[in-house]
Amino acid sequence: MNEMTEGSDAPNIALPADNGNMMSVQDLNGQQVVLYFYPKDDTPGCTKEAIAFTAFLEQFADQNTTILGVSPDTVVKHGKFKAKHDLGITLLADEDHELANAYGVWVEKNMYGRKYMGIERSTFLIDKTGKIAKIWRKVKVAGHAEAVLQEATALNN
């Protein structure tokens, strides 16, 4: 497992997006990228987070910042999730956990004494040159999209 740090190069791993195209952070060079990892489509916290990022989509666009959500769900599940909640963000399918492992967010979790592997809710702000500018780990959803927008705005100025 890798431990990404601020200033590290963002891994160049392409994944299938909800629109069926392959996409990587490097495809967006010259733009800032919010890469946020979440455990599962259509669960309460993940839905709130996706809706919050969608609500600020225009403000992120004003900062030349693209938002990419990543979970182990399939492209088909992502499509249903986007349609159900009218999401405007792009979702990437990391079914083999390749990107999650590269960012160090595929971790052992423990719920009610049961250990299992899963996504640690985390967000990475990547600058226009492909370097990680800011990292949020063990994200709490409330107020998170606003905090990321604030950092994206500061980084862009």
Short mmCIF file of C-alpha atoms in Angstrom, two decimals:
data_model
loop_
_atom_site.label_atom_id
_atom_site.label_comp_id
_atom_site.label_asym_id
_atom_site.label_seq_id
_atom_site.Cartn_x
_atom_site.Cartn_y
_atom_site.Cartn_z
CA MET A 1 0.00 0.00 0.00
CA ASN A 2 1.30 3.43 -0.92
CA GLU A 3 1.02 6.45 1.29
CA MET A 4 0.51 9.52 -0.85
CA THR A 5 1.85 12.77 0.49
CA GLU A 6 1.31 16.37 -0.51
CA GLY A 7 3.78 17.17 -3.30
CA SER A 8 3.76 13.59 -4.68
CA ASP A 9 2.99 12.97 -8.34
CA ALA A 10 -0.58 11.75 -8.85
CA PRO A 11 -0.51 8.12 -10.09
CA ASN A 12 -1.25 7.73 -13.80
CA ILE A 13 -3.89 5.00 -13.74
CA ALA A 14 -6.79 5.05 -16.21
CA LEU A 15 -10.17 3.70 -15.11
CA PRO A 16 -13.52 3.37 -16.88
CA ALA A 17 -15.74 6.39 -16.28
CA ASP A 18 -19.53 6.35 -16.00
CA ASN A 19 -19.71 7.49 -19.64
CA GLY A 20 -17.83 4.38 -20.78
CA ASN A 21 -14.56 6.19 -21.62
CA MET A 22 -11.24 5.47 -19.94
CA MET A 23 -9.99 8.39 -17.85
CA SER A 24 -6.98 9.29 -15.72
CA VAL A 25 -5.87 12.37 -13.81
CA GLN A 26 -3.18 12.94 -16.45
CA ASP A 27 -5.93 13.35 -19.07
CA LEU A 28 -6.81 16.55 -17.22
CA ASN A 29 -3.33 18.16 -17.09
CA GLY A 30 -3.70 21.92 -17.02
CA GLN A 31 -6.74 21.62 -14.75
CA GLN A 32 -7.03 21.06 -11.05
CA VAL A 33 -8.65 17.76 -10.10
CA VAL A 34 -10.60 16.78 -7.01
CA LEU A 35 -10.23 13.02 -6.75
CA TYR A 36 -12.48 11.72 -4.01
CA PHE A 37 -12.74 8.10 -2.94
CA TYR A 38 -15.97 6.81 -1.41
CA PRO A 39 -17.03 3.33 -0.30
CA LYS A 40 -20.24 2.57 -2.23
CA ASP A 41 -22.85 4.06 -4.53
CA ASP A 42 -26.26 4.93 -3.11
CA THR A 43 -25.43 4.65 0.59
CA PRO A 44 -26.44 7.59 2.81
CA GLY A 45 -23.00 9.18 3.36
CA CYS A 46 -21.79 8.56 -0.18
CA THR A 47 -25.00 9.99 -1.63
CA LYS A 48 -24.75 13.13 0.52
CA GLU A 49 -21.11 13.61 -0.53
CA ALA A 50 -21.88 13.20 -4.26
CA ILE A 51 -24.84 15.58 -4.03
CA ALA A 52 -22.69 18.15 -2.19
CA PHE A 53 -19.96 18.04 -4.86
CA THR A 54 -22.63 18.30 -7.57
CA ALA A 55 -24.13 21.36 -5.83
CA PHE A 56 -20.78 23.17 -6.14
CA LEU A 57 -20.01 21.97 -9.67
CA GLU A 58 -20.28 25.45 -11.20
CA GLN A 59 -18.01 27.01 -8.57
CA PHE A 60 -15.43 24.25 -9.10
CA ALA A 61 -15.65 24.82 -12.87
CA ASP A 62 -15.00 28.53 -12.26
CA GLN A 63 -11.74 27.44 -10.61
CA ASN A 64 -10.80 25.20 -13.59
CA THR A 65 -11.30 22.19 -11.31
CA THR A 66 -12.78 18.84 -12.34
CA ILE A 67 -14.35 16.48 -9.81
CA LEU A 68 -13.85 12.73 -10.10
CA GLY A 69 -15.50 10.32 -7.66
CA VAL A 70 -14.00 6.84 -7.30
CA SER A 71 -15.47 3.68 -5.78
CA PRO A 72 -15.22 -0.07 -6.42
CA ASP A 73 -18.71 -0.05 -7.98
CA THR A 74 -19.22 -0.89 -11.66
CA VAL A 75 -19.81 1.59 -14.47
CA VAL A 76 -23.43 0.37 -14.65
CA LYS A 77 -24.01 1.01 -10.92
CA HIS A 78 -22.40 4.45 -11.28
CA GLY A 79 -24.79 5.27 -14.13
CA LYS A 80 -27.83 4.28 -12.06
CA PHE A 81 -26.52 6.23 -9.05
CA LYS A 82 -25.97 9.36 -11.16
CA ALA A 83 -29.40 9.12 -12.78
CA LYS A 84 -31.24 8.48 -9.49
CA HIS A 85 -29.70 11.53 -7.77
CA ASP A 86 -29.15 13.77 -10.83
CA LEU A 87 -25.40 13.91 -10.19
CA GLY A 88 -23.24 16.07 -12.44
CA ILE A 89 -19.84 14.71 -11.40
CA THR A 90 -17.86 12.02 -13.21
CA LEU A 91 -17.59 8.66 -11.42
CA LEU A 92 -14.76 6.18 -12.03
CA ALA A 93 -15.11 2.42 -11.52
CA ASP A 94 -12.15 1.02 -9.54
CA GLU A 95 -13.39 -2.57 -9.39
CA ASP A 96 -9.89 -4.05 -8.89
CA HIS A 97 -8.92 -1.34 -6.33
CA GLU A 98 -5.90 -0.40 -8.45
CA LEU A 99 -6.31 3.35 -7.95
CA ALA A 100 -7.40 2.98 -4.32
CA ASN A 101 -4.26 0.94 -3.62
CA ALA A 102 -2.08 3.50 -5.41
CA TYR A 103 -3.46 6.25 -3.17
CA GLY A 104 -3.34 4.12 -0.02
CA VAL A 105 -7.09 4.27 0.63
CA TRP A 106 -7.91 0.55 0.22
CA VAL A 107 -7.56 -0.35 3.90
CA GLU A 108 -8.59 -2.85 6.52
CA LYS A 109 -11.74 -1.71 8.29
CA ASN A 110 -13.44 -2.99 11.39
CA MET A 111 -17.20 -2.92 11.97
CA TYR A 112 -18.75 -4.63 15.00
CA GLY A 113 -15.62 -6.74 15.38
CA ARG A 114 -15.65 -7.91 11.77
CA LYS A 115 -12.56 -7.01 9.74
CA TYR A 116 -12.81 -6.43 6.01
CA MET A 117 -11.13 -4.44 3.24
CA GLY A 118 -12.75 -1.26 2.00
CA ILE A 119 -12.33 2.34 0.90
CA GLU A 120 -11.26 4.93 3.45
CA ARG A 121 -13.28 8.02 2.51
CA SER A 122 -10.52 10.35 1.30
CA THR A 123 -10.07 13.30 -1.04
CA PHE A 124 -7.03 14.46 -3.00
CA LEU A 125 -6.72 17.89 -4.61
CA ILE A 126 -4.35 17.65 -7.55
CA ASP A 127 -2.80 20.78 -9.04
CA LYS A 128 -2.52 21.74 -12.71
CA THR A 129 0.87 19.97 -13.02
CA GLY A 130 -0.37 16.62 -11.67
CA LYS A 131 1.03 16.99 -8.13
CA ILE A 132 -1.03 16.31 -5.02
CA ALA A 133 -1.62 19.68 -3.38
CA LYS A 134 -3.91 18.71 -0.47
CA ILE A 135 -5.09 15.49 1.17
CA TRP A 136 -8.11 14.84 3.36
CA ARG A 137 -8.30 11.40 5.01
CA LYS A 138 -11.14 9.82 7.01
CA VAL A 139 -13.45 12.47 5.61
CA LYS A 140 -16.60 13.53 7.42
CA VAL A 141 -19.17 14.45 4.74
CA ALA A 142 -20.75 17.52 6.38
CA GLY A 143 -19.02 20.65 5.07
CA HIS A 144 -16.40 18.69 3.14
CA ALA A 145 -17.28 19.85 -0.39
CA GLU A 146 -17.15 23.47 0.80
CA ALA A 147 -13.71 22.93 2.39
CA VAL A 148 -12.39 21.36 -0.82
CA LEU A 149 -13.79 24.23 -2.90
CA GLN A 150 -12.06 26.72 -0.59
CA GLU A 151 -8.70 24.93 -1.07
CA ALA A 152 -9.22 24.66 -4.85
CA THR A 153 -9.93 28.39 -5.00
CA ALA A 154 -6.84 29.23 -2.93
CA LEU A 155 -4.66 26.94 -5.06
CA ASN A 156 -5.97 28.53 -8.26
CA ASN A 157 -5.12 32.09 -7.11
#
